[in-house]
Coordinates of C-alpha atoms and ligand atoms in Angstrom, one line a residue:
X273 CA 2.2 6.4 -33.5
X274 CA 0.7 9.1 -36.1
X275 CA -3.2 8.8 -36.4
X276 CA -3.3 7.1 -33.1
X277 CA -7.0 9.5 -32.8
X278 CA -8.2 7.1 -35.1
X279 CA -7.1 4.2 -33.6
X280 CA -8.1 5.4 -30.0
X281 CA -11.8 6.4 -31.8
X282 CA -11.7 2.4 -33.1
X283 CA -11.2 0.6 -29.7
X284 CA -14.3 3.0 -27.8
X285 CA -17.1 0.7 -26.5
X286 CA -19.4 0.2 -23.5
X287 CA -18.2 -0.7 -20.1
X288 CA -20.4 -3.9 -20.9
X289 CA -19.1 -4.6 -24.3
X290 CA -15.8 -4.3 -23.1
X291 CA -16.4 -6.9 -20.5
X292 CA -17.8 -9.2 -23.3
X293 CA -15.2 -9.6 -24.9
X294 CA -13.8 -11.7 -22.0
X295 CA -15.9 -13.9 -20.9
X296 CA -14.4 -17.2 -19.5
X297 CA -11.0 -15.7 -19.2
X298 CA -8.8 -17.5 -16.3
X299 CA -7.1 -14.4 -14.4
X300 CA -8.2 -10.5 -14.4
X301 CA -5.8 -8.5 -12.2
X302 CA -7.7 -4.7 -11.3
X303 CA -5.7 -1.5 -10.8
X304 CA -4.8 -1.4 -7.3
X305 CA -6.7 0.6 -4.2
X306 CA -8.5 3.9 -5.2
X307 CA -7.3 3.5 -8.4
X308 CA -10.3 0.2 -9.2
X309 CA -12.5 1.3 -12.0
X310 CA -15.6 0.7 -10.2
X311 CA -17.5 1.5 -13.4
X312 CA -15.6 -1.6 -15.1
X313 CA -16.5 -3.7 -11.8
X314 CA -20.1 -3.1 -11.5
X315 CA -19.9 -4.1 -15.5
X316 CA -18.3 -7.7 -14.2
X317 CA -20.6 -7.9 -11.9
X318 CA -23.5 -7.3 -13.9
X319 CA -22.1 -9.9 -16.5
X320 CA -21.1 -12.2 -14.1
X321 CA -22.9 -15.4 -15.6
X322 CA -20.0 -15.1 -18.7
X323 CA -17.6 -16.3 -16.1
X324 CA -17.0 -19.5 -14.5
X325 CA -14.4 -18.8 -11.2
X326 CA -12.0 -16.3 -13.2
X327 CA -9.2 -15.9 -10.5
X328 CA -9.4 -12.2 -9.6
X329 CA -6.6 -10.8 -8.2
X330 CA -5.2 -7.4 -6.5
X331 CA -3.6 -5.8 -3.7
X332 CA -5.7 -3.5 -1.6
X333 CA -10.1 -3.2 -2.4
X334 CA -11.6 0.2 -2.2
X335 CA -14.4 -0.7 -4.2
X336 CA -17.1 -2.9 -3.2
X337 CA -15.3 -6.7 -3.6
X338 CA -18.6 -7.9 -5.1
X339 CA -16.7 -10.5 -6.7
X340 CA -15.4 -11.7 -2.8
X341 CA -18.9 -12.7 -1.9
X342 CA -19.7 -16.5 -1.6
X343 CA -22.6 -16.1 -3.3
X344 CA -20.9 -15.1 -6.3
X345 CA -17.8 -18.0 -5.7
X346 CA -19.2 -20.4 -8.5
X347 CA -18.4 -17.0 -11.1
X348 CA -15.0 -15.9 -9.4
X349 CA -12.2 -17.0 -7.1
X350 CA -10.7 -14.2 -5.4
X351 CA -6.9 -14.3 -4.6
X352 CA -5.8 -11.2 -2.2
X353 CA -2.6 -10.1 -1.6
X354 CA -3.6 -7.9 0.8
X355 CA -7.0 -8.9 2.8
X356 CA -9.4 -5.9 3.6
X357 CA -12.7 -5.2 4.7
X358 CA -14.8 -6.3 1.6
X359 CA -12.1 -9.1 1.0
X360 CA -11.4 -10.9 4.9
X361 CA -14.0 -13.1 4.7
X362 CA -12.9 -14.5 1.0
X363 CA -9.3 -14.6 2.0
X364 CA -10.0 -16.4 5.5
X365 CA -12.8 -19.4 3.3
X366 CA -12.8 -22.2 1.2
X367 CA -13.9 -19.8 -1.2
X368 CA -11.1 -17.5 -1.5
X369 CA -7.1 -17.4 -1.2
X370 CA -4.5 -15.2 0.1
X371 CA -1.5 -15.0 -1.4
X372 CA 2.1 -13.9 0.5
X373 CA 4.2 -11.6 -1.2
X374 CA 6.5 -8.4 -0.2
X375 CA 5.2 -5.7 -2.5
X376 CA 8.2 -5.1 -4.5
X377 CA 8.3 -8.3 -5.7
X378 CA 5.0 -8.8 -7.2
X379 CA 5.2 -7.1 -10.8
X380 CA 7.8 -10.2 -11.4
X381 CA 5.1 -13.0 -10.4
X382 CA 2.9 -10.7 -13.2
X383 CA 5.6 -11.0 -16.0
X384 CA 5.0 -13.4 -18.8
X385 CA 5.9 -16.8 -17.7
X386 CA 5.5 -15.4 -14.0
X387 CA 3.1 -17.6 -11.6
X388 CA 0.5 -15.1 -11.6
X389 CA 0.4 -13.8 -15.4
X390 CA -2.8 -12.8 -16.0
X391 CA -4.8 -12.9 -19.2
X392 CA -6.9 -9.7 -18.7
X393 CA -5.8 -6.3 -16.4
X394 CA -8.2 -3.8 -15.9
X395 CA -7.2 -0.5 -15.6
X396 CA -8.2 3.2 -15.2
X397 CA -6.6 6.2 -16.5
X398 CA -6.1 9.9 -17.6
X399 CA -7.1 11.5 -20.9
X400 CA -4.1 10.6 -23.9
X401 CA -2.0 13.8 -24.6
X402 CA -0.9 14.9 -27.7
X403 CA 1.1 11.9 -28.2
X404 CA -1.2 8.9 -27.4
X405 CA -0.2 8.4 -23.9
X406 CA -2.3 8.0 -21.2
X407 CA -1.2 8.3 -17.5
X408 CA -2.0 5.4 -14.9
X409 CA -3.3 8.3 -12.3
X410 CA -3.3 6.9 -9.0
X411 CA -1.9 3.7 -9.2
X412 CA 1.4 2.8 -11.4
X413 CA 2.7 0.1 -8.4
X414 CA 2.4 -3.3 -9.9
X415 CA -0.7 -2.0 -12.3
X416 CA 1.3 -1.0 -15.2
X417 CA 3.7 -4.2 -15.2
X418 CA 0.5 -6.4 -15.2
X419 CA -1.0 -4.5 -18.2
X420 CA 2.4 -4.3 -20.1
X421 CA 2.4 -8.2 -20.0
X422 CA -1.2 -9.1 -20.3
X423 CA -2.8 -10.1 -23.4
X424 CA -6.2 -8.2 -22.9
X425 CA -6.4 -4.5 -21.6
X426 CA -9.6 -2.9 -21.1
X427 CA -9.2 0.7 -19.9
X428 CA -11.6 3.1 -18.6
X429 CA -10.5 6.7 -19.8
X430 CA -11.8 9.4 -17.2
X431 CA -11.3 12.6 -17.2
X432 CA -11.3 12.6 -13.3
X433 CA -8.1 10.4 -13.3
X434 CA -5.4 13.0 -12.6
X435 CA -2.4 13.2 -15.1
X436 CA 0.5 12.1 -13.1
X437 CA 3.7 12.3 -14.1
X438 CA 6.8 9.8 -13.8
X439 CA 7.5 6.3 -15.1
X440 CA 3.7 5.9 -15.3
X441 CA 2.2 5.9 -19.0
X442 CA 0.3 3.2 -21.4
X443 CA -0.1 4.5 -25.1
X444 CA -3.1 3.8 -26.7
X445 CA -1.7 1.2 -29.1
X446 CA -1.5 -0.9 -25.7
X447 CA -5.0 -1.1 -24.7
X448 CA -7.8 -3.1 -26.4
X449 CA -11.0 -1.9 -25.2
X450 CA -11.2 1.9 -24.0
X451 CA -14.5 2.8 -21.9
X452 CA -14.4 7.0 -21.8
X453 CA -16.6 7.5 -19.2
X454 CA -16.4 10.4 -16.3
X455 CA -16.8 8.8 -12.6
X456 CA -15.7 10.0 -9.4
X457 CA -12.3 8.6 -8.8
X458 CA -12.3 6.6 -5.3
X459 CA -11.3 8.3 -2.4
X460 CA -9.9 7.5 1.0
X461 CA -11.2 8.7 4.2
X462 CA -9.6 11.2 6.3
X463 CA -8.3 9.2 9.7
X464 CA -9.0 10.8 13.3
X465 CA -6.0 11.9 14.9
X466 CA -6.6 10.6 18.6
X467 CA -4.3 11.6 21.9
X468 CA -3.0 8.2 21.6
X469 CA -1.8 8.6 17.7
X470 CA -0.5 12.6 18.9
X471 CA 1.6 10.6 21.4
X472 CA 3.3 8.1 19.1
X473 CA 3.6 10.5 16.3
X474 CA 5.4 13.3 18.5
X475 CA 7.7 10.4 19.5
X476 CA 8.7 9.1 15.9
X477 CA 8.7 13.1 15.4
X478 CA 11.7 12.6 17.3
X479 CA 13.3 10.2 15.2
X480 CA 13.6 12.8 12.2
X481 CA 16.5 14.8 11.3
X482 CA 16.0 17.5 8.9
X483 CA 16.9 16.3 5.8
X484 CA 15.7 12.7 6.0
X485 CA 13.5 11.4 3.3
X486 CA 10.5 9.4 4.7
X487 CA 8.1 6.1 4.0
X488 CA 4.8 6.5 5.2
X489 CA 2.0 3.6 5.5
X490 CA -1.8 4.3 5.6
X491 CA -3.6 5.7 8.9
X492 CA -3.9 7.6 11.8
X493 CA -0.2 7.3 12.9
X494 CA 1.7 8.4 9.7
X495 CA -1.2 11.3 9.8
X496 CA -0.2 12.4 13.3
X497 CA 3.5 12.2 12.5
X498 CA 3.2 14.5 9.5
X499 CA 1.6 16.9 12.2
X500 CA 4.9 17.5 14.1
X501 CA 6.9 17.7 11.3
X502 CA 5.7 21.3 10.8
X503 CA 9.1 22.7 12.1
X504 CA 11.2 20.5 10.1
X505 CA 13.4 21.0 7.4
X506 CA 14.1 19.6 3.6
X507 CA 12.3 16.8 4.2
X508 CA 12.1 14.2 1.4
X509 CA 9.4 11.3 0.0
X510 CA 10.2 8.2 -1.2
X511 CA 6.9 6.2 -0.4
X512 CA 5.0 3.1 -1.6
X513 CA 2.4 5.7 -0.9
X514 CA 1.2 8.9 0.5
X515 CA -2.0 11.1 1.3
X516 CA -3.4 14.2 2.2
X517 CA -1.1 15.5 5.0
X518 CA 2.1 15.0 2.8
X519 CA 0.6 18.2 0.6
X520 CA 0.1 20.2 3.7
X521 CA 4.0 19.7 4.4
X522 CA 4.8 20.4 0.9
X523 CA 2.8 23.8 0.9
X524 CA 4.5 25.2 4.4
X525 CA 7.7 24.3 2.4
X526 CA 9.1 21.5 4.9
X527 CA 9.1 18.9 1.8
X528 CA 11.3 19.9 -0.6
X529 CA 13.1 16.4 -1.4
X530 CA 16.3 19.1 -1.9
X531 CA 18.8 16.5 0.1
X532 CA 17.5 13.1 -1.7
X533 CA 20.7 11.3 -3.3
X534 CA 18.5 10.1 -5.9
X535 CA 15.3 11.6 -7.6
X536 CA 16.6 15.2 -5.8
X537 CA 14.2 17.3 -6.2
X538 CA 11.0 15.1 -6.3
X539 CA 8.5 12.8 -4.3
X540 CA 8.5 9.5 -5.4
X541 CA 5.5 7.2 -4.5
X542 CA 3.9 4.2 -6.6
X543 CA 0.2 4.7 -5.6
X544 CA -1.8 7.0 -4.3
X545 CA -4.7 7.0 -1.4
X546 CA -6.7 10.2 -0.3
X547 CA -9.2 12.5 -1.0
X548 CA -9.3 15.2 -4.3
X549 CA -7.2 17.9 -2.6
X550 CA -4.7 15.1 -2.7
X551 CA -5.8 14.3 -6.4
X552 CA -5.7 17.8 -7.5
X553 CA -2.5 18.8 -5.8
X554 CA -0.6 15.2 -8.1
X555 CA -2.0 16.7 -11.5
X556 CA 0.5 17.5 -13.9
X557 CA 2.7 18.4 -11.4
X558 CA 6.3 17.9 -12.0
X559 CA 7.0 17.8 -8.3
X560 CA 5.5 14.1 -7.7
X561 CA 6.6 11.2 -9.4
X562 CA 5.2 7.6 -9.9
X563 CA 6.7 4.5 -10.7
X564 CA 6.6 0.8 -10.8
X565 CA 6.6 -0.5 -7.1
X566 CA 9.6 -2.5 -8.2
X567 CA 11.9 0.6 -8.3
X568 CA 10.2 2.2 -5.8
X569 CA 9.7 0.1 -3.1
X570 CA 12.7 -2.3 -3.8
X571 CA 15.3 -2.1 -1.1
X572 CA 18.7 -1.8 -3.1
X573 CA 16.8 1.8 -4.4
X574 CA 15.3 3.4 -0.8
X575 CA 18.7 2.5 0.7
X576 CA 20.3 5.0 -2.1
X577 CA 19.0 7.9 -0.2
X578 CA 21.1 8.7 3.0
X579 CA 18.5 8.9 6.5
X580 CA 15.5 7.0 5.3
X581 CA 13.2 7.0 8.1
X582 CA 10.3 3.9 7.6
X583 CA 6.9 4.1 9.8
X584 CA 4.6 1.4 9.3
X585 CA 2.2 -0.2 12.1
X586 CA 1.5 -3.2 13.7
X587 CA -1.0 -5.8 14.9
X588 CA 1.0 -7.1 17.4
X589 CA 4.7 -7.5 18.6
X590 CA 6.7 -10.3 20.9
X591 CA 9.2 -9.3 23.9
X592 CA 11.8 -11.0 20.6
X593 CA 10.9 -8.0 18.8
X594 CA 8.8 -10.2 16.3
X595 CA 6.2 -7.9 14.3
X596 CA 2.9 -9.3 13.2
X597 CA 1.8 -6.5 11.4
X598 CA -1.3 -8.2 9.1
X599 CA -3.1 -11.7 10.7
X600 CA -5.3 -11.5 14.3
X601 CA -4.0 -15.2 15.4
X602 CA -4.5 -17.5 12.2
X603 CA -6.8 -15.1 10.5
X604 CA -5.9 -13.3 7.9
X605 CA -6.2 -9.3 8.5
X606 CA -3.8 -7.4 6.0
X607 CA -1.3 -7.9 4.5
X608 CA 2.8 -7.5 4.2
X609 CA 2.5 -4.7 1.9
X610 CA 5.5 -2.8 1.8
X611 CA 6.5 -3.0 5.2
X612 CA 9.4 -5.1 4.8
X613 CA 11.0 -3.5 1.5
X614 CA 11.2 0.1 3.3
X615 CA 12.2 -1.8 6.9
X616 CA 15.2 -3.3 5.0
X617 CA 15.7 -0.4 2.7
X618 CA 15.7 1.5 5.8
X619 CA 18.6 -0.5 7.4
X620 CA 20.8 0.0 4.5
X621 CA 20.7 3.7 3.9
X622 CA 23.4 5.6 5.4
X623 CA 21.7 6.9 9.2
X624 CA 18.6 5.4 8.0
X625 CA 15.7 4.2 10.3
X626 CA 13.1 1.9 10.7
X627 CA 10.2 2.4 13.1
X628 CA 7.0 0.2 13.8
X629 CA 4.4 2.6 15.6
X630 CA 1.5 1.1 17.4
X631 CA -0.8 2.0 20.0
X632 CA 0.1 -0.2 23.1
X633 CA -3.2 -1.8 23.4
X634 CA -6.4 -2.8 20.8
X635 CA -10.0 -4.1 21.6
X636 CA -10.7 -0.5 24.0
X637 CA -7.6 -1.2 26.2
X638 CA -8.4 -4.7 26.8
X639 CA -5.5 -6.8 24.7
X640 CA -2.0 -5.6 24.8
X641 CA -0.5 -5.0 21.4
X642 CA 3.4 -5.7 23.1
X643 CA 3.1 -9.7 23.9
X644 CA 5.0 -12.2 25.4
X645 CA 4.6 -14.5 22.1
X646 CA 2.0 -13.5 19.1
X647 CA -0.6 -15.6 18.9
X648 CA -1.0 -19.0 17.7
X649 CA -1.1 -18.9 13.8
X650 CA 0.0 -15.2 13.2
X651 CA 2.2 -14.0 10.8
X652 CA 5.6 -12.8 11.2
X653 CA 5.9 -9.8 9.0
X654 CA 9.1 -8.5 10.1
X655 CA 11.3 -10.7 11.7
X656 CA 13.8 -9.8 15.1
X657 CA 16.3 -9.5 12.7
X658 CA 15.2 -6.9 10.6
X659 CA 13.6 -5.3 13.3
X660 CA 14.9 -1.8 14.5
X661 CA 12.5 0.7 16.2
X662 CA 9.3 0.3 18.3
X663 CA 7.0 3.1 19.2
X664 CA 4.1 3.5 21.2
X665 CA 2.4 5.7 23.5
X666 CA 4.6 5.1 26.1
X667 CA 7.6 5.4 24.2
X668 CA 10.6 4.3 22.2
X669 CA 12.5 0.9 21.9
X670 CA 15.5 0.7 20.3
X671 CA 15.8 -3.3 19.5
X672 CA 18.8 -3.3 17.2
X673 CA 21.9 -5.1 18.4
X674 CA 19.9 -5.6 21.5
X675 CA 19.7 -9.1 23.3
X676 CA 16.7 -10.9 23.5
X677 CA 16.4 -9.7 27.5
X678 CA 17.5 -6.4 26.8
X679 CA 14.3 -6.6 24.0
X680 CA 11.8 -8.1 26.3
X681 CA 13.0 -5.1 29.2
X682 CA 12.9 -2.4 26.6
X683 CA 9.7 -3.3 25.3
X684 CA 7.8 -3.6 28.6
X685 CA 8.8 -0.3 29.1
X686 CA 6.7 0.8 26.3
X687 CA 3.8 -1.2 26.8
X688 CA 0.6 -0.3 28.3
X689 CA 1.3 -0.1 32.2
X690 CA -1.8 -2.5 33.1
X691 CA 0.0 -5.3 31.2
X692 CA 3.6 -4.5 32.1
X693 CA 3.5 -6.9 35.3
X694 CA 2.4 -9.6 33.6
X695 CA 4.9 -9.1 30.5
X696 CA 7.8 -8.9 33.2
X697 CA 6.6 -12.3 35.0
X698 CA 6.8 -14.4 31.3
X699 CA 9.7 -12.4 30.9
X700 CA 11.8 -13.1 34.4
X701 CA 10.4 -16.7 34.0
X702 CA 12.2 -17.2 30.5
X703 CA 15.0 -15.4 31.5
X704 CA 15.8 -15.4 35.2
X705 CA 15.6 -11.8 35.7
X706 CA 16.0 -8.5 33.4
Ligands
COA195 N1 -5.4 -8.4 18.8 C1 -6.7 -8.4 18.4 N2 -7.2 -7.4 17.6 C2 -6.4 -6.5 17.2 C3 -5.1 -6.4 17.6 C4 -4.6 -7.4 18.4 N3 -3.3 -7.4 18.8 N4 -4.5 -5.3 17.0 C5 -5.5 -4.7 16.3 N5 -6.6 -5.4 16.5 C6 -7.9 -5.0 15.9 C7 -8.3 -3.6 16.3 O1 -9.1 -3.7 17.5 C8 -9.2 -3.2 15.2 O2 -10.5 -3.8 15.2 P1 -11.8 -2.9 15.0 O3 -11.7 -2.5 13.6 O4 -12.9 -3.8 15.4 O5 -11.6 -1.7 16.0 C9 -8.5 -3.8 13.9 O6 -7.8 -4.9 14.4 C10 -7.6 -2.9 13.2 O7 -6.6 -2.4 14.1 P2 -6.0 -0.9 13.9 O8 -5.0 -0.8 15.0 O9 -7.1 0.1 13.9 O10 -5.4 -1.0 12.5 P3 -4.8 0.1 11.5 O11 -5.8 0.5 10.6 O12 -4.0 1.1 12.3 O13 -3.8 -0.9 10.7 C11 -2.2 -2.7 10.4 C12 -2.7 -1.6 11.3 C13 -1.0 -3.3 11.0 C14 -3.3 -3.7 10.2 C15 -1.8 -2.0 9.0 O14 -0.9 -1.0 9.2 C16 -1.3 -3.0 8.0 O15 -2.0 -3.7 7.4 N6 0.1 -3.1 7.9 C17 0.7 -4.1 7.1 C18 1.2 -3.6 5.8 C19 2.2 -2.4 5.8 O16 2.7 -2.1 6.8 N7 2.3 -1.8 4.7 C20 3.1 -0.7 4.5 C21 2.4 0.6 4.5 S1 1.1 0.8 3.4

């Protein structure tokens, strides 16, 4: 590892000589979510003509997904595994695919020999230290497994990419082409907090015990339930990811991870999604780890810590207790994510807890979000049996070890009161009364 300056000094190019030196490649996976060098994108983009429908492939888009458009399908394929908004159309086309996959599981289908291997991962990350090392910033989750067994590795180095700490480095030796260029790092907008998120977060508030260590998705909800968590205490992270409002619980000292059973004493996430206060705060700091999202979000590990508490959202869920939580009908919307590693991991910890939070209706009020059966073509994310917690608005259904009428009763109760007489006539139809 001595000289490794040298070395470093050797692989330094252009973000378009970097791309160069792949052209025609079969598979490029991209750092996940904010994490995306968009610098190294624009550079595809621009030298798209080298490139005859390379499979790209990645988790969440932040950037502009460019490479999604159909005018740009006879250059690359796109393969989600986790539609968005610059990525629905490809995933829903002949032009584009989705792919299925629980989040935990996807660094294996990376491996060598894996289905999905790729030839080429792009990633972004910090400044080396002293010892060669460069930190994957933002976004360790399947990104560093992916590098580790890709052939190619072009890197852009920026010195905007915080430093995090964890199981979460490359060394130089392990990337071919380095880009040092300084570019704002993406960042994630700050949700509105409406009445309707207040309501449901102040009910999952509910569902926490001091002491518990929580899983957070993206949004408004998680947002709002961070807000009346203010008077908690010894709260704990272990999250595919977080944003902004964990670091306001962290500075009233509410997060302290003190009564995790495993990684005491720290946060654990595997990516992360917010705006620079969030950036700043995960620099260098000891406090905050990140790892591969096949230790962090894989369910034998969350159920290690005693009174996991899961919130994730839906798209819709059936009076069986059926959540769609990523396709509108046939349509793909999402994706699984990591909804179903922390809902299991969830079930097995000791006093642990899952919880779906959704506002009771979509569309302005005018489709209920609690159904009799999802619709034709959707998804089941997490299935009856896994299911334990439903929240809205309205309230709280507790659907484990409940029977399918007690389900459908509980769960009317909590959906919007315009669509509660219809629910209960599907319901008392199927079931002769509840
Ligand atoms: N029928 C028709 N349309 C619906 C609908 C329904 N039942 N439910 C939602 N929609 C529409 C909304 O109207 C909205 O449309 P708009 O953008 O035109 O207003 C859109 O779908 C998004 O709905 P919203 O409720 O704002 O979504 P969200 O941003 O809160 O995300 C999920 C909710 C379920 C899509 C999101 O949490 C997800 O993808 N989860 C799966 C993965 C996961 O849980 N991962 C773990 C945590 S990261």
């Amino acid at each position: 590892m001595e000289n490794w300056k040298e070395r470093y000094e050797s692989k330094l190019c252009t973000s378009d000589e970097a791309i160069k030196k792949i052209a025609g490649v079969k598979r490029i996976i991209f750092e996940h979510a904010c994490g995306e060098s968009v610098l190294l994108t624009e550079a595809l983009m621009k030298n798209k003509e080298l490139f005859k429908k390379t499979e790209i492939i990645h988790l969440v888009a932040m950037g502009k997904g460019e490479y999604a458009k159909k005018e740009n399908s006879e250059y690359f394929r796109h393969n989600a595994l986790f539609a968005g908004g610059t990525t629905r159309e490809a995933a829903n086309s002949s032009y584009g695919d989705y792919t299925p996959s629980f989040f935990f599981e996807m660094p294996e289908l990376f491996k060598k020999g894996g289905v999905l291997n790729p030839d080429v991962t792009i990633i972004q990350v910090s400044y080396p230290d002293e010892h060669g090392y460069c930190s994957y910033g933002i976004s360790c989750d399947y990104t560093k497994c992916a590098a580790e067994n890709s052939n190619i590795v072009i890197a852009q180095v920026n010195k905007f990419m915080p430093r995090t700490l964890g199981n979460c480095f490359i060394h130089i030796d392990n990337i071919n082409y380095i880009v040092e260029q300084a570019t704002p790092i993406i960042e994630l907008k700050i949700p509105v907090i409406g009445e309707i998120e207040k309501r449901i977060g102040e009910h999952c508030a509910s569902l926490i015990d001091d002491g518990a260590t929580l899983q957070l998705g993206i949004g408004a909800i998680p947002d709002a339930v961070l807000s009346f968590l203010r008077h908690k205490k010894d709260l704990g992270i272990h999250s595919e990811m977080i944003s902004d409002g964990v670091v306001d619980l962290v500075n009233l000292g509410v997060i302290t991870n003190k009564r995790k059973n495993i990684n005491t004493g720290k946060s654990i996430v595997s990516f992360l999604m917010g705006t620079r206060k969030l950036y700043d705060y995960i620099d260098n700091n000891p406090e905050i780890e990140l790892h591969p999202v096949d230790y962090v979000n894989n369910p034998f590990i969350i159920a290690q810590n005693d009174n996991m508490i899961s919130i994730n959202s839906a798209i819709q869920v059936d009076l069986m207790g059926q959540v769609n939580a990523e396709s509108i009908g046939s349509k793909q919307f999402s994706g699984t994510g990591g909804q179903v590693d922390f809902v299991r991991g969830a079930a097995m910890s000791k006093g642990g807890k899952s919880i779906i939070a959704l506002p009771s209706t979509a569309a302005k009020g005018t489709i209920s979000k609690i159904v009799f059966t999802l619709d034709e073509g959707a998804a089941v994310t997490t299935s009856r049996n896994d299911v334990d917690y439903i929240v809205t608005e309205y309230g709280i259904a507790h659907l484990k070890g409940k029977s399918l009428r007690e389900r459908a009763k509980a769960l009317i109760e909590i959906a919007h009161p315009d669509f509660r007489e219809e629910l209960k006539r599907k319901a008392v139809g199927k079931f002769g009364t509840l």
